[in-house]
Coordinates of C-alpha atoms in Angstrom, one line a residue:
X967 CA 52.7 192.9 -89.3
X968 CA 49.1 193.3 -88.7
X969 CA 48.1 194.9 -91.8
X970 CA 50.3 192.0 -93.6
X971 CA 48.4 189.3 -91.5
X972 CA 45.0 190.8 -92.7
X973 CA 45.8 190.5 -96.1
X974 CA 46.7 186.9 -96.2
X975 CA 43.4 186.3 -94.5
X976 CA 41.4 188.1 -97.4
X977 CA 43.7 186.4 -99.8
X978 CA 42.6 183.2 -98.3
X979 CA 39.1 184.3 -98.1
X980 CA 38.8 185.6 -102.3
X981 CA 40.7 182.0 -103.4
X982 CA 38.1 180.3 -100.8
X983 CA 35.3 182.1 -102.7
X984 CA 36.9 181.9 -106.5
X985 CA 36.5 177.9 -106.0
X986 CA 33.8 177.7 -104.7
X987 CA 32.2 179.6 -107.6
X988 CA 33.9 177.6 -110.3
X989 CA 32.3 174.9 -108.5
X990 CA 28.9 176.3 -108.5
X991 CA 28.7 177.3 -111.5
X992 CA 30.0 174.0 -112.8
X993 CA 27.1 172.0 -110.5
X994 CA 24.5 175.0 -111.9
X995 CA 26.2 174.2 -116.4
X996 CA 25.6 169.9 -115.2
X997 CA 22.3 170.6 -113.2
X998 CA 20.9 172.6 -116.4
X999 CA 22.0 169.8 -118.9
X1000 CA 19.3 167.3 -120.2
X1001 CA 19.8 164.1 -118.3
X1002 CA 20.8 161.5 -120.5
X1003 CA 19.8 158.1 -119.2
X1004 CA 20.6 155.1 -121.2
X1005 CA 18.2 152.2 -121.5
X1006 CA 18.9 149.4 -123.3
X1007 CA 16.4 148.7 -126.0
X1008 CA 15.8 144.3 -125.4
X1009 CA 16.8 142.2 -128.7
X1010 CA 14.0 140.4 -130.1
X1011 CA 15.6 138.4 -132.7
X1012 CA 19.0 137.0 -133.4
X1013 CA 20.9 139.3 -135.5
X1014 CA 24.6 138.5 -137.7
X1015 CA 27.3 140.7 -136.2
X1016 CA 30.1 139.7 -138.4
X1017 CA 30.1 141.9 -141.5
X1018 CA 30.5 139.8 -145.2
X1019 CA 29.1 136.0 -145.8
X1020 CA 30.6 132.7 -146.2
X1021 CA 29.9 132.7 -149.8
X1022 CA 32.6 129.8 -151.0
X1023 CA 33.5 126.4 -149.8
X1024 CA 37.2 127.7 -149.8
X1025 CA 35.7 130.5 -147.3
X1026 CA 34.1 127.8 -145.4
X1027 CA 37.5 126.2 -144.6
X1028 CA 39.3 128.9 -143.7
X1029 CA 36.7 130.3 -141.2
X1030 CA 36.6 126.8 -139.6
X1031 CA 40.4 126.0 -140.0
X1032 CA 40.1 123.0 -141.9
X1033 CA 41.1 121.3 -145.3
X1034 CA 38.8 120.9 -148.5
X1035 CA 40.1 117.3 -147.9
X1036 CA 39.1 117.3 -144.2
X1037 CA 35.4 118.1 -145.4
X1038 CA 34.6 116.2 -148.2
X1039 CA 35.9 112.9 -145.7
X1040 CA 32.6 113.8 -143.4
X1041 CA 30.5 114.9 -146.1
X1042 CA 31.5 111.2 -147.8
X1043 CA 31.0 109.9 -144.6
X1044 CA 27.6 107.2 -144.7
X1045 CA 25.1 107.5 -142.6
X1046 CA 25.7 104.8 -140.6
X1047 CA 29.0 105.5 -139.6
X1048 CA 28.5 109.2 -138.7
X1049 CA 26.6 108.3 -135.6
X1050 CA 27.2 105.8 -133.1
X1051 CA 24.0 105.5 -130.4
X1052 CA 23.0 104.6 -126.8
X1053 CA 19.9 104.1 -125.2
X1054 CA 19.6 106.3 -122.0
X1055 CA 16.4 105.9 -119.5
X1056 CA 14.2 109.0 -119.3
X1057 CA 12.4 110.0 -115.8
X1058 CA 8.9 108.3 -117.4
X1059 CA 10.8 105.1 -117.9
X1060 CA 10.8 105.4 -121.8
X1061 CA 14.6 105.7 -123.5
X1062 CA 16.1 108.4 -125.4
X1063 CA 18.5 107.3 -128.0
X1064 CA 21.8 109.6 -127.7
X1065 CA 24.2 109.5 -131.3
X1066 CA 27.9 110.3 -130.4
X1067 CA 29.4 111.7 -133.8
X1068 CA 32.0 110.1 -135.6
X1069 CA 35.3 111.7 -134.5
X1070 CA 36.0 113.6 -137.5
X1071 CA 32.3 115.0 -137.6
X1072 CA 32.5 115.9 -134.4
X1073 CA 35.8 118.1 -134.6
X1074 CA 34.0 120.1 -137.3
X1075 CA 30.7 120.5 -135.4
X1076 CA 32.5 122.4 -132.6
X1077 CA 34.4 124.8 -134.7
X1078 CA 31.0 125.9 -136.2
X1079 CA 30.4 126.0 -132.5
X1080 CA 33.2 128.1 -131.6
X1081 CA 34.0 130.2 -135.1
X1082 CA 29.9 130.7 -135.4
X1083 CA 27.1 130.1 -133.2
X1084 CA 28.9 130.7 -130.1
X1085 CA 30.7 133.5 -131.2
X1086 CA 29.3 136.9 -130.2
X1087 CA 31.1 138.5 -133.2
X1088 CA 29.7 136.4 -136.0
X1089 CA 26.0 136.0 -133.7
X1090 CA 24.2 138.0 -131.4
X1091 CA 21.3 136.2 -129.3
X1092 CA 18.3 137.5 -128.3
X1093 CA 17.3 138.1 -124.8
X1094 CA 14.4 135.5 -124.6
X1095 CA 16.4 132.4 -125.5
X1096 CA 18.7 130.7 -122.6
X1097 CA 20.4 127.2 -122.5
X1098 CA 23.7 125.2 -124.3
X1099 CA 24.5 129.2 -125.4
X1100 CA 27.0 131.4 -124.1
X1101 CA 26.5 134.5 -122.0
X1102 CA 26.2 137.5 -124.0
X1103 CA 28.1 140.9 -123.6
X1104 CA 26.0 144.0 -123.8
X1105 CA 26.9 147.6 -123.0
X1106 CA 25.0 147.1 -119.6
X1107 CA 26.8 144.4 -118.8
X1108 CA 27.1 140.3 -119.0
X1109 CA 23.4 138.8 -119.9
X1110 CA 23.5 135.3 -118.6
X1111 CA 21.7 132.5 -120.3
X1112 CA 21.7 129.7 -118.0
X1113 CA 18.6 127.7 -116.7
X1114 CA 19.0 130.2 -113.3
X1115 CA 19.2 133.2 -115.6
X1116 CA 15.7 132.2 -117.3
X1117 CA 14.2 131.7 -113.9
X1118 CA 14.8 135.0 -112.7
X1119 CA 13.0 136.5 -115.4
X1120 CA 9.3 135.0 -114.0
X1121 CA 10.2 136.2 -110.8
X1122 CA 7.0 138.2 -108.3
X1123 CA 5.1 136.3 -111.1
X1124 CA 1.8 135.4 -110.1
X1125 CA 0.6 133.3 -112.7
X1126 CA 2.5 130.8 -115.2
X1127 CA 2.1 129.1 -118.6
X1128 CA 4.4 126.6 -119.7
X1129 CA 4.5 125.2 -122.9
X1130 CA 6.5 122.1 -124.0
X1131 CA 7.8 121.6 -127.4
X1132 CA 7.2 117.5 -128.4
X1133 CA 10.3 115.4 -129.7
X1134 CA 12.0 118.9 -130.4
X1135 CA 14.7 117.9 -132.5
X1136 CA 13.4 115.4 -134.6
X1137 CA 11.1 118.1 -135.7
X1138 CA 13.5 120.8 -136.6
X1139 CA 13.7 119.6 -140.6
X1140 CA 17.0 120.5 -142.7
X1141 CA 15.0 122.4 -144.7
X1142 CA 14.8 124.9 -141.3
X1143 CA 18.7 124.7 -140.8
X1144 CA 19.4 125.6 -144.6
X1145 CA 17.2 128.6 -143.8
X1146 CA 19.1 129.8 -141.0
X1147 CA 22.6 129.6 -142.4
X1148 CA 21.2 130.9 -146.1
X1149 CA 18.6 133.9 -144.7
X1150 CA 19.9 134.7 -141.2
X1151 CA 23.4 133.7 -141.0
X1152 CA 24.1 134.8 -145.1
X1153 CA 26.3 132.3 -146.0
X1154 CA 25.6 131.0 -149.9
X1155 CA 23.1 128.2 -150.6
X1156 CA 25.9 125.8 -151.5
X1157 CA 27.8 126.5 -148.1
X1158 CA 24.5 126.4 -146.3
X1159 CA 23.8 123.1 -147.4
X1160 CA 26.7 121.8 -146.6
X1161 CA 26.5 123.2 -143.0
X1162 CA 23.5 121.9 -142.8
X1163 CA 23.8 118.2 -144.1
X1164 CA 27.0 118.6 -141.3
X1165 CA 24.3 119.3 -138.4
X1166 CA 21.4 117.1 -139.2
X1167 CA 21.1 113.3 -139.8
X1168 CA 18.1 112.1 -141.5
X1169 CA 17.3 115.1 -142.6
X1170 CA 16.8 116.2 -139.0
X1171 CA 18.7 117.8 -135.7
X1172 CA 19.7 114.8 -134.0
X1173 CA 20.5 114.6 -130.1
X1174 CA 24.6 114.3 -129.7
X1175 CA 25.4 116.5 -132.4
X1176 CA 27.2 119.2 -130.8
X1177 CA 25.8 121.9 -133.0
X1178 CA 21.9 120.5 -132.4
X1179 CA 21.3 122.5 -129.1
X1180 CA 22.6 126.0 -131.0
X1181 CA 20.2 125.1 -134.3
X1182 CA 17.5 124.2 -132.0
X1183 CA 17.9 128.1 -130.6
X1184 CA 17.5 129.1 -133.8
X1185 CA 14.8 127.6 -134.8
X1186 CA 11.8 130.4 -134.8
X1187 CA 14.8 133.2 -135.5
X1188 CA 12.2 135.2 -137.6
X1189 CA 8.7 134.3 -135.7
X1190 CA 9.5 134.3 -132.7
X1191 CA 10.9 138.2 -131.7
X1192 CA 7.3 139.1 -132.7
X1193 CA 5.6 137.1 -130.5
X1194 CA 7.6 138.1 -127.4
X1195 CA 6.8 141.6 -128.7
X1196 CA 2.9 141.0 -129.2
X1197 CA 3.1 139.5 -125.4
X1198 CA 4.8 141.9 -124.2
X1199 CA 2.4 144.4 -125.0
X1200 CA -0.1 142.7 -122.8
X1201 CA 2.4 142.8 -120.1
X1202 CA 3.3 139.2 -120.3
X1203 CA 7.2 137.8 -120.3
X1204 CA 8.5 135.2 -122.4
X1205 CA 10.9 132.4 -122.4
X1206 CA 12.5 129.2 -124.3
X1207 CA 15.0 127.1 -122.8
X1208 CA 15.6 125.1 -125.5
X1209 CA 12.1 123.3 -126.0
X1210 CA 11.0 124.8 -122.7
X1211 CA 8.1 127.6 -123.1
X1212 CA 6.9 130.1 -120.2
X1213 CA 4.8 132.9 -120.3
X1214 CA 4.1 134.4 -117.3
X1215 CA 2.4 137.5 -115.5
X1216 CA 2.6 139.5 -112.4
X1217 CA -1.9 139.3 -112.2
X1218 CA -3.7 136.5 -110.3
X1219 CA -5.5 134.0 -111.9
X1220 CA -4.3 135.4 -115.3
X1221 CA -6.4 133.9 -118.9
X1222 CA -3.6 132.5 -120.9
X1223 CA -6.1 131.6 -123.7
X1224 CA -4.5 134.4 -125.4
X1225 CA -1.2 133.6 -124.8
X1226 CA -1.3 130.1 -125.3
X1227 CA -2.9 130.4 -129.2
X1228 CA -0.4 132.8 -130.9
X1229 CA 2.7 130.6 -128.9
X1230 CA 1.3 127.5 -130.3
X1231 CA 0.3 129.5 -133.9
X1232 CA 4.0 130.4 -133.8
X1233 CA 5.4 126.5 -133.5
X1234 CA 3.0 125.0 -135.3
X1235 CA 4.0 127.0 -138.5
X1236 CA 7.5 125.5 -137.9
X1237 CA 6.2 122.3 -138.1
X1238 CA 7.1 121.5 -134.2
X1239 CA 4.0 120.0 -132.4
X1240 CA 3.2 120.8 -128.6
X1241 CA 3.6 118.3 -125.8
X1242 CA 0.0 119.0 -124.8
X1243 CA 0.4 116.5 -121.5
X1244 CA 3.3 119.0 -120.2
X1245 CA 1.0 122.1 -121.4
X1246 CA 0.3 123.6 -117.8
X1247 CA -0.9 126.8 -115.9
X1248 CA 0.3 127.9 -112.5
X1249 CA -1.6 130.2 -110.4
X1250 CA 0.3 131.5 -107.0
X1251 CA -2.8 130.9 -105.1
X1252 CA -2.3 127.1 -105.7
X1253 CA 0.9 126.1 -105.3
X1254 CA 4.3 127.9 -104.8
X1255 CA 5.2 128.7 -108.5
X1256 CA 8.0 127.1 -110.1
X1257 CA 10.2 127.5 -113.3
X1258 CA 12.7 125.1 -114.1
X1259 CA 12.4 123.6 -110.7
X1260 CA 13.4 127.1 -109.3
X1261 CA 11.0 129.1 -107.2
X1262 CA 10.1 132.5 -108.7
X1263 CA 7.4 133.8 -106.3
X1264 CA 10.5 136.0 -104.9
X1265 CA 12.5 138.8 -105.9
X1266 CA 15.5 136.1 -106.9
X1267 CA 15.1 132.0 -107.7
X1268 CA 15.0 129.9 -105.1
X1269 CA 15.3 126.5 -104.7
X1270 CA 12.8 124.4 -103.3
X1271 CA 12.9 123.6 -99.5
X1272 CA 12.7 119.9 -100.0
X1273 CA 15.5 120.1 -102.8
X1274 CA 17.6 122.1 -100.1
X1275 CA 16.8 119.4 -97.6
X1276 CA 18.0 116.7 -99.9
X1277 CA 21.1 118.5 -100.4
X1278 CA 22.1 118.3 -96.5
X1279 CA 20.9 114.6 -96.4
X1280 CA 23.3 114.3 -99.3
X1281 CA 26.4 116.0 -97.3
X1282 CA 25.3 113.7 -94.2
X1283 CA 25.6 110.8 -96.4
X1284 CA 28.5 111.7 -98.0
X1285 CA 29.9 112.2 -94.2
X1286 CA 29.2 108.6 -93.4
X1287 CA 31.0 106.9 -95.8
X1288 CA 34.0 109.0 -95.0
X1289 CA 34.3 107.0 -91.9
X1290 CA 34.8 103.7 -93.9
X1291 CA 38.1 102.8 -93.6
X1292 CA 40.0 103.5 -96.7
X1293 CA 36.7 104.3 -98.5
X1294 CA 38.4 107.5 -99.6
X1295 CA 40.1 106.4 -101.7
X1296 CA 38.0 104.4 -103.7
X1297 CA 36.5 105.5 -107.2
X1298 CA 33.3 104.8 -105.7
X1299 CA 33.6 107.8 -103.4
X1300 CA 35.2 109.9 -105.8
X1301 CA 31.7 109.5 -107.9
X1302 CA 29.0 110.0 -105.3
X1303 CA 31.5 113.2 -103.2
X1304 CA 31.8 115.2 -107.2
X1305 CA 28.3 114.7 -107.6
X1306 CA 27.4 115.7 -104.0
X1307 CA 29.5 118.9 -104.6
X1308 CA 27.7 119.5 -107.6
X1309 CA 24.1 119.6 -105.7
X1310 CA 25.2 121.7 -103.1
X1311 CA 27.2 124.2 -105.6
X1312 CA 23.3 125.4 -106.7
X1313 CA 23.2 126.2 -103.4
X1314 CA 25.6 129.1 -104.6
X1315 CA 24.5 129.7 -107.6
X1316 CA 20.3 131.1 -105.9
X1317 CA 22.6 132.4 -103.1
X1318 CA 21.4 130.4 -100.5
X1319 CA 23.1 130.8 -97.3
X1320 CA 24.0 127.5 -96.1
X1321 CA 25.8 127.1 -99.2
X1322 CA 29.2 128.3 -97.5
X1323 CA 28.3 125.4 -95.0
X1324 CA 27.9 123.1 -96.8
X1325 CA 31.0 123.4 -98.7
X1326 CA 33.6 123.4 -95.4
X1327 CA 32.0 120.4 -94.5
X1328 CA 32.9 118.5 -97.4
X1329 CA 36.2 120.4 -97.7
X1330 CA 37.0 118.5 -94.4
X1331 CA 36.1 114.9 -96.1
X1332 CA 37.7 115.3 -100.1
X1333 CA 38.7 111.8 -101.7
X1334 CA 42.0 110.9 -101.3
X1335 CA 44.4 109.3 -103.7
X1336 CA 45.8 105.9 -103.5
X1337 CA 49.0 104.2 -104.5
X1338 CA 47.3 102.5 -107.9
X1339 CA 46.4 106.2 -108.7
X1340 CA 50.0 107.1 -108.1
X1341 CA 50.5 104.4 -111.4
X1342 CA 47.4 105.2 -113.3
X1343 CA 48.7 108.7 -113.2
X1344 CA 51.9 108.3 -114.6
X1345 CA 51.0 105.7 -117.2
X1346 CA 48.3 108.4 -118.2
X1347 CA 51.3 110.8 -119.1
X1348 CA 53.4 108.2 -120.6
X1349 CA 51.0 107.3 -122.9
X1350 CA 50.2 110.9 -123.8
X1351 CA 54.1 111.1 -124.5
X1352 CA 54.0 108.7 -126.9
X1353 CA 50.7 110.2 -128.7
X1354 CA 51.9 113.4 -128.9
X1355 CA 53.7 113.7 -132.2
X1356 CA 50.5 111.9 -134.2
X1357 CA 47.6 112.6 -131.6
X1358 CA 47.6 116.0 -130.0
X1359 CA 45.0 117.5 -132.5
X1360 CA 42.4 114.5 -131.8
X1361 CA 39.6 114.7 -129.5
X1362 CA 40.9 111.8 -127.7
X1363 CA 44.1 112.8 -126.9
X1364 CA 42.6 116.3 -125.4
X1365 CA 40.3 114.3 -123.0
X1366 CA 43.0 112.2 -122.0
X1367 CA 44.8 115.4 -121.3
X1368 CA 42.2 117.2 -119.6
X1369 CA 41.5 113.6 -117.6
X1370 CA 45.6 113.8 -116.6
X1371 CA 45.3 117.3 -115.0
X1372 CA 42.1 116.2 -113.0
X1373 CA 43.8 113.3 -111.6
X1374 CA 46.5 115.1 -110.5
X1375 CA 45.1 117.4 -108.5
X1376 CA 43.4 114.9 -106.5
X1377 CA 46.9 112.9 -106.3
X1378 CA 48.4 116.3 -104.8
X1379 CA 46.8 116.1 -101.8
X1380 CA 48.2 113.5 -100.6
X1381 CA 51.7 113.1 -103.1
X1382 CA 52.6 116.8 -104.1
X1383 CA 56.3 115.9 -105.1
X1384 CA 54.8 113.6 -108.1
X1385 CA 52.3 115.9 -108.7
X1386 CA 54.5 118.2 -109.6
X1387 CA 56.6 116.2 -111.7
X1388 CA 54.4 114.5 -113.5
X1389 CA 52.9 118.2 -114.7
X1390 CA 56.5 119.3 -115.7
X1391 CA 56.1 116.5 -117.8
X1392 CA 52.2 117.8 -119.3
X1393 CA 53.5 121.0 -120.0
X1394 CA 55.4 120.3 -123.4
X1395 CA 52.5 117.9 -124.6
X1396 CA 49.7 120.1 -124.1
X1397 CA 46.5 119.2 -126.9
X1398 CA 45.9 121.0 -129.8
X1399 CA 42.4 120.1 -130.5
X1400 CA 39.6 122.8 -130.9

């Protein structure tokens, strides 16, 4: 009994000491292994990802889904009918003239939208350029490329330039958007000009066209990766938000003089002219520095204490109203509560902690339907009933749609058993428009 109990105890002992010697000599085989560490290399330029060109109109078509027929109608479209505009006041009191594209136009721009420029499989965007472009997928994860995103890159900066393309659009020429479907995007010269008499009017990006803000992107595709590279060098980072410059540095009191000539070399060769009253450097030992009305002395954007103390005035006013009798329910409150919500959802977005707040307060205060949008509501769906059959691939029909489901969920707070009907009734007649 004893001589059998000794043995299971050096049993137990050897298969104690065989593991943990497979395990040490596995730790010793990974420990004497090179360390791989994988460091993603920063893309300088916008590079093609889909493999072939567009070489044919017939091509053209079938990447964008469309007819012969359905293009030559917007090519033969005249000017003046393309574009329909309204005046909108700027902050200096000056107006900017917005073109809404004629319907048909406009359904083509956004499948180039979709099917091209947007689509990380037919176009990969480099890491300097953020804004109206979708966040890009990289082996080390999601890259965004919103306004926030290109603030966080300045941040611990000490010193700023900013640089501000003038009249940006109207001085991207079609010439520049043949280039960039023909040389970077390889689609044939006859496709190319095509595409680009589709994004331009008068020979230029116009603003409205729903391909203008991707073009504009594009614009210094093959100048402007060696410029961020030359800066770089110098230990300076670089970004464009559309026509929206900065340069920026972790020294005090930094000379931009540098800087400033090669970024202005590189526009001015593209035949884009600089905005020299919105030229301006930022030193930390000034003024808090600030990039797209975001903070970036920190390790992450902030926003600006006054902003955030507009934002709870905002709430509080929001609050008041509530207390009107019946004022819930009025599209008047609907208007000023969505774009409260909206201010105090960039809490969220620079992590601010009284964004949480902020939120359950106006949780307690949402609008609240009334009867009339009991009856707008279901006219809405009739209406889209009886458009269905001829309408559902319009852009029309799809924001009427869309417009539906949005009423509907504010009419479910307060009339859930029509809610729910009236979506019964949406789900057969969903749009088809892309």
């Amino acid at each position: 009994m004893d001589d059998r109990l000794g043995h299971e105890e050096d049993g137990s002992v050897q298969r104690n000491f065989d593991e943990g010697y497979v395990f040490l000599c596995a730790l010793l085989n990974e420990l004497a292994s090179p360390i791989l560490i994988m460091v993603r290399v920063p893309q300088l330029f916008p590079k093609k990802t889909a493999v072939g060109s567009i070489a044919t109109i017939d091509q053209l078509c079938n990447a964008l889904s469309i007819t012969e027929d359905e293009l030559r109608e917007v090519i033969l479209l005249p000017d003046i009918l393309r574009y329909s505009s309204r005046p909108i006041p700027k902050k200096d009191g000056s107006l900017r003239f917005v073109h809404n594209p004629h319907f048909r136009l406009r359904r083509i721009q956004r499948r180039i939208n979709n099917r091209l420029l947007s689509n990380q499989s037919f176009l990969s965007w480099p890491d300097h350029i953020f804004g109206s472009i979708p966040n890009q997928q990289f082996d080390d994860g999601i890259h965004a490329k919103d306004y926030i995103a290109c603030a966080r890159v300045h941040c611990e900066s000490k010193s700023i330039l900013t640089i501000d393309i003038a009249n940006f659009f109207d001085n991207v020429h079609i010439s520049h958007v043949l280039q960039i479907f023909r040389d970077l995007l390889k689609c044939s010269e006859i496709v190319s000009e095509v595409l680009a008499d589709i994004c331009c009017h008068n020979d230029a990006l116009i603003q409205g066209a729903l391909t203008s803000s991707y073009i504009a992107g594009l614009a210094l595709y093959d100048v402007e990766g060696r410029v961020v590279e030359r800066l770089a060098r110098k230990g300076l980072r670089y970004t464009r938000l559309v026509d929206d410059i900065n340069v920026s540095s972790k020294n005090s009191e930094y000379n931009f003089d540098y800087a400033k000539k090669i970024v202005e070399d590189m526009l001015f060769s593209k035949d884009l002219p600089v905005n020299t009253s919105k030229t301006k450097v930022q030193f930390s030992s000034t003024l808090p520095l600030a990039v797209h009305g975001l903070r970036v002395g920190f390790k992450e954007p902030r926003l600006p204490g006054e902003e955030v103390s507009r934002i709870r005035a905002a709430v509080h006013s929001i609050e008041m109203m509530a207390r009107e009798p019946n004022y819930r329910t009025s599209h008047a409150y609907r208007r000023d509560f969505n774009r409260c919500m909206g201010r105090v959802n960039k809490l969220s977005r620079v992590g601010h902690k009284q964004h949480g707040g902020l939120v359950h307060r106006l949780h307690q205060i949402m609008p609240l339907p009334s009867q009339k949008d009991v009856q707008r509501a279901i006219k809405i769906v009739e209406k889209l009933e009886a458009d269905f059959s001829l309408k559902r691939h319009t852009y029309w029909y799809a924001k009427r749609f869309y417009l539906a489901h949005e009423r509907l969920n504010i009419l479910k707070r307060s009339f859930p058993g029509i809610t729910d009907m009236l979506r019964l009734r949406l789900k057969p007649i969903k749009a088809r428009y892309e």
